[in-house]
Amino acid sequence: MATPRHVTFQLNGRTVEAEEGRLVIDAAKDAGVEIPHYCYHPALGNPGNCRMCVVEVAGAPKPQVSCRLAVREGLDVRSDSPAAKRAQASALELHLVNHPLDCPVCDQSGECGLQDYYMTVGRYQSQAREDKEHKSKRVEAGPHVMLDQERCILCTRCTRFVDDVTKTHELGIFGRGHEERLDLAPDKVLDNAYSGNVVDLCPVGALTDRDFRYKVRVWYLDKTDSICPGCARGCSISVHTSTKRPWHNGGRRVARLKPRYNAAVNGHWICDEGRYSYKSLDENRLGKVLRLRPSREELSWEVLAAELAGRLRGGLAAGGPEGLAVAASGALSNEDWAAFKALFVDALKLPRLYFAADPDQVGEQDELLRRREKVPNLKAAEALGLRGGSFDALAADLAAGKIWGLWVIERDLDRVWGRRAAELLAKPELTVYQSPFKGALGDAYAYRLPATAYVEEEGHFTNFEGRVQAYRRALDPIGAARPDAAIFGLVAAALEGIRSREGAAA
Amino acid sequence: MTKILTKHFDEPRLHELETYRRLGGYEALQKARAMAPAAVTAEVKKSNLRGLGGAGFPVGMKWETVPPEDKVPGPRYVVVNADESEPGCFKDRVLLTRAPHQLLEGLLIAAHAVGAKETFIFLRGEYQNQYDILEKAVQEADAAGWTKAASISLMRGAGAYISGLDTALLETMEGKKAWPRQPPPFPTVAGLMGKPTVVNNVETLSMLPFILREGGEVFAKIGSARNGGTVLFSVSGHVEKPGVYEVPMGSKLRDVLALAGGVRGGRRLKAVIPGGTSMPPLVEKDLDVALDFDAVRAAGTFLGAGGMIVLDESADAVAVAHNIERFLSHESCGQCTPCREGAAWLERILERLLRGGGVPEDLDNLKRVGENITGKVICALGDTVGVVARAWLGKFPDDFKAKIPRGNS
C-alpha cells in the first residue's frame, strides 16, 4: 500500500498538515478545531444529511460539508468565518424548529448535541411561531432502548449502526419530509447483543437507555476510566457513578457504563451484556470478615489472617498440600494473580488449582466483540505459568474425601456443579470463600472474606490478545472489603510469621 | 415552424412499429450501429443537444464522462428518466403515448454510444396507460430484433417526486428509499448498482434518431447558440389553448404564449413559470426572453423541463407560493435537515399568511429561512424549496404585504 502523502492546507487562517484525502472534519479535529456535526460518525460514515458541519471553502460558490470534503494541498477552509458560523447556526435552527422543548425532562440534557451547539454556534432568538410536529414520544424500541420520535433529528446514525455494524436492521426511517420518523422495522424489536450502543451514538435524546431513564441527571455523575470485566475482550469503558446525591438512582452507586473509544480493542462499542453488568454491582455484597463455622463471629483482618494461617498450617501438616484445593476465576487482576501465585504456588506449593472458565463462565462469542470466556483475565494466569485442573476432577476428589481444605475465590460453585455443590462443600474440614458477592452458597463456608469489586480497586487485566490494560478505582470499598491481592498478602504474611516463630522455637 | 419530435403526430398509429418504420424509424439506429461508439458521441456533441429533463447539461459531454472499459470494467447502463413529476410538465407523457418507438430508438443509440448491453426505462407510477403502450412497443422492438445488442426493461416508480432526480431514481431502482446521492461520484462513473450509468430524459433521448439521421450540425442550426434543436413546452394555466408545443430552442416567450392562444379572456399576464413549479417566475417585461437554457438563466430563472405555467392578473402570489411550497414540503424526501424542516416551516408561514394571521416578521423569515436552505442542502429539490417563496415574494411584495392585517405583530 502506498504511504499516504502529507499536505498542508489552511484552516481558519492557520496552516495545518494532514494526510491527503483525510476528511476535513477529522483533520480539523486533529488540529484541535471541533466542527459541529450530528450525522457524521467516524465508525458509521458521512451521509452528510445534517448539514451542520458546513464550512466556507475559498473558491467554492457555496458552503461545503466538511464531512464530505477531502483535504488537498492548498485547500483554504474556514469553519469560523461569519458565513460559516451563520450557516451552522441556520442548520441548527432548522434542527430545532420541530424539536420539542423537553430539556427539563430529557435524560440527554447535559450531554445533548443540540444544547451544546446551541451554546457554541446558536444563541439566536427563536423565530418559530408555528406548532411543532407531533410524533410518538414513547416507543419501546427494545428491552434496553426507548425511542422518542419527536426528539429524533433523523441523522441516521442508529439505522446505520443496525445496518452496517450489527447487520440486524431493526430500525429504519419511515415516511417522508417533515412527517418522517425513526421507527422499528415491521415485526422487529431492537434486541440485538449491541443494542445499547444506539443510545451512545444518538446525538440527542431520541434514543435513551431504559435502565438509566429518569435516574440521575448526567451532571451529577463522576466518570472513571475502566475495563469491562465481562469477557476476555477487555473493552475500554467509562464507569459513571452517582454518589453526590445517593438518594438518586435507587441508591445504586454505579449509574451506567459507557464504552470508551479504543481503536485496538473495542472501537466505539461495547456489548449489552457488559453494559448492563453494573446493575448487580451493589447487590448481594459482602462487607464483613466472618467466621461462620463452628461459631459465627465477625473478625478483624489481622485475627482472620492469624486464625486462617494457623488452620492452614495445621491442615498442611496433617493432610499435606495435595489435600488443599484453590478454586478461582479469571475475574482476578494481574496484581491478584501475582499474589495468588506467591501464596499458593511459591509459598504453599499447592498442586491443586482450579480456574478454567468451563463450565460456568463461558457464553456466546461473535465476530464483533464478545468472547466465549466471560471473565476478563484468564490470560494473566496463563502468562504466570499457572496450570489449572478440571472442576470435574475436583468434584470427584472432594466426593472421595481426598480434600481437607477448599479456598474459593470469586467463583460460585453452585454454577459449576449445580445442586451437588452444597453437598461437596460440606466435605472438607476447612472452607474459605472470598468474593465481593455473597453468592448462593456464601453461608456454606467456614470463613467468608469480603473482596472489592473491580470498580473499587485499581489494577490491570490482560485481555485474550495479551494486551495489558489498566482500570481505575471509581468507588470506595464496601465495609471491610479488600482487593484479593491484599487478602492473599495478609495470609501469606501470617503464614510467614508462624514459620519464623516455629523456626525460632526449633 | 420546425418540428422534430412531434413532426409525425398526425399519424394516428405512430405508436406502432409498422407506422414508425414506414416513416423511416430505426434507420438512424442502424446507421449509429455501423459507426464507432465514439463517433456517435461526437455527432451528439456537435448537435449541442442539452439534457431536456431540466438540468440542461450537454448530452455528449455527459456521455464522455463514462469511464473507458479498461479503467472501470463491467457493465454500463442507460436509464431513461420517464418519471416526469414536476408539476406543470406533461410533455414526456405525450411523447410516450404517441411516439414510444422514437424513444426506444434513441435509447438504443445511446446504449451503443456508451457500450451498454442493458437499458431501463423508469416510468412514473401513475402513467399506467403509457406503461401499457411502452410494454407493447418494447415487445415489438424485441420481436423485430432491435434489442439483441442491448435489452430494454421497464420499471415503475411508486409516486415520489424525488425519484425524478437521477440519483434518487437510481436508489429507487435498487429497491431503496428515494434519497438522493451526493456526487461525486456522478452516475456516469458509479450509478446503478455502482456501475457507470447514463441517465437521460425521455425528450432528450427522443431527439437522437433525428440527430443521427440528419447530422449534429443540422440539429444545432435549428436551435440557438449552444442550445441545439427544439424543445417541448407543456403549457398550462391561464391560456386559451393549453397543450404541448414544440418550438426551436431560443424562441421568444411571447411566441410560445401566442401558440397557446394567449392569456385567457384577454386578461393581463401576471407571471409565467417557465420550467415547472420549482422555477422562479418571469413577468410581463420578460416576454421577449429567448427560451433556451442560457438566456432563461440570465433572466434569473430556469428553463427546467419546459413545464410552462401561465398566470393571469387574478392570481395571488401568496397562494401560488403556498401551493408550490406545500407540494415541495410534501415531497421533500426528508434526508437532509434544511429541506425537511425548512420546507414545512415555509409552508406553515405561507399558510398562516393566507389565513390572515400574518405578521410583519413573516416576510423577513420567508427570505431568511429560504436563504438558509438554498445552497446548503443535498439536492436540487432542497435548493428550490428555498428559492420559491423568496422568488414570489421578491417579484410580488405587495401581494404578500396585503396578507398582513394592520395591527398584527
Short mmCIF file of C-alpha atoms in Angstrom, two decimals, chain A residues 46-51 54 62-63 65 68 83 86-87 90-91 93-99 125 127-133 135 152-156 173-180, chain B residues 159-162 177 179 181-185 329-342 344-345 347-349 352 359 361-362 365 368-369 372-373 375-378 383 409:
data_model
loop_
_atom_site.label_atom_id
_atom_site.label_comp_id
_atom_site.label_asym_id
_atom_site.label_seq_id
_atom_site.Cartn_x
_atom_site.Cartn_y
_atom_site.Cartn_z
CA ASN A 46 -20.66 10.52 6.42
CA PRO A 47 -24.09 10.71 4.79
CA GLY A 48 -23.91 14.49 5.01
CA ASN A 49 -27.59 14.84 5.88
CA CYS A 50 -27.44 17.07 8.97
CA ARG A 51 -25.61 19.88 7.16
CA VAL A 54 -20.70 23.42 6.76
CA LYS A 62 -21.47 27.65 -1.83
CA PRO A 63 -20.69 26.27 1.62
CA VAL A 65 -19.99 20.00 4.29
CA ARG A 68 -17.50 15.00 2.74
CA ALA A 83 -20.60 32.98 6.78
CA ARG A 86 -24.16 31.64 10.09
CA ALA A 87 -24.61 28.50 8.01
CA SER A 90 -29.09 28.20 10.50
CA ALA A 91 -28.70 24.43 10.17
CA GLU A 93 -32.19 26.46 13.82
CA LEU A 94 -33.76 24.09 11.31
CA HIS A 95 -32.92 21.09 13.53
CA LEU A 96 -34.68 22.78 16.42
CA VAL A 97 -37.73 24.20 14.67
CA ASN A 98 -39.68 20.99 15.32
CA HIS A 99 -37.67 19.74 18.27
CA GLN A 125 -33.75 34.21 19.27
CA GLN A 127 -38.44 32.97 15.19
CA ALA A 128 -40.75 29.99 15.04
CA ARG A 129 -44.41 30.79 15.59
CA GLU A 130 -45.79 27.57 14.17
CA ASP A 131 -46.89 24.49 16.07
CA LYS A 132 -44.33 21.73 16.29
CA GLU A 133 -44.71 18.42 14.52
CA LYS A 135 -44.91 12.10 16.70
CA CYS A 152 -35.12 12.49 16.73
CA ILE A 153 -33.19 14.66 14.28
CA LEU A 154 -33.09 11.84 11.69
CA CYS A 155 -29.33 11.80 11.43
CA THR A 156 -29.49 8.03 10.68
CA ILE A 173 -36.55 5.88 8.67
CA PHE A 174 -40.17 5.77 7.59
CA GLY A 175 -42.34 8.30 5.83
CA ARG A 176 -41.15 11.37 4.01
CA GLY A 177 -40.37 15.00 4.61
CA HIS A 178 -41.40 16.57 7.89
CA GLU A 179 -43.59 13.58 8.71
CA GLU A 180 -40.62 11.28 8.50
CA GLY B 159 -45.18 8.07 -6.75
CA ALA B 160 -42.38 10.06 -5.14
CA TYR B 161 -41.50 13.35 -6.81
CA ILE B 162 -37.89 13.00 -5.73
CA LYS B 177 -35.65 4.74 -0.15
CA TRP B 179 -32.85 9.58 -1.03
CA ARG B 181 -26.92 10.57 -3.52
CA GLN B 182 -24.33 13.25 -3.19
CA PRO B 183 -21.96 13.30 -6.14
CA PRO B 184 -19.14 12.78 -6.68
CA PRO B 185 -19.07 10.14 -7.93
CA SER B 329 -42.81 20.14 1.66
CA HIS B 330 -44.96 17.09 0.97
CA GLU B 331 -42.41 15.74 -1.49
CA SER B 332 -39.23 16.59 0.43
CA CYS B 333 -37.54 13.24 0.79
CA GLY B 334 -36.58 14.06 4.36
CA GLN B 335 -32.94 13.14 4.04
CA CYS B 336 -31.29 16.45 4.85
CA THR B 337 -32.45 18.71 7.64
CA PRO B 338 -32.71 22.14 5.99
CA CYS B 339 -35.10 20.92 3.30
CA ARG B 340 -37.09 18.56 5.52
CA GLU B 341 -37.69 21.11 8.27
CA GLY B 342 -37.43 24.28 6.23
CA ALA B 344 -42.60 22.62 6.28
CA TRP B 345 -41.75 25.84 8.08
CA GLU B 347 -45.35 26.17 4.07
CA ARG B 348 -46.77 26.94 7.50
CA ILE B 349 -45.75 30.60 7.39
CA ARG B 352 -50.78 31.49 8.16
CA VAL B 359 -47.14 39.34 10.97
CA GLU B 361 -41.64 39.38 10.55
CA ASP B 362 -43.05 36.68 8.30
CA ASN B 365 -38.46 34.91 7.80
CA ARG B 368 -34.12 34.32 5.75
CA VAL B 369 -35.26 30.70 6.03
CA ASN B 372 -30.71 29.18 4.87
CA ILE B 373 -31.92 26.29 2.75
CA GLY B 375 -27.17 26.04 -1.40
CA LYS B 376 -26.96 24.20 1.92
CA VAL B 377 -28.80 21.02 1.02
CA ILE B 378 -28.08 17.75 -0.75
CA ASP B 383 -32.44 24.31 -3.39
CA SER B 409 -47.44 41.87 15.28
#
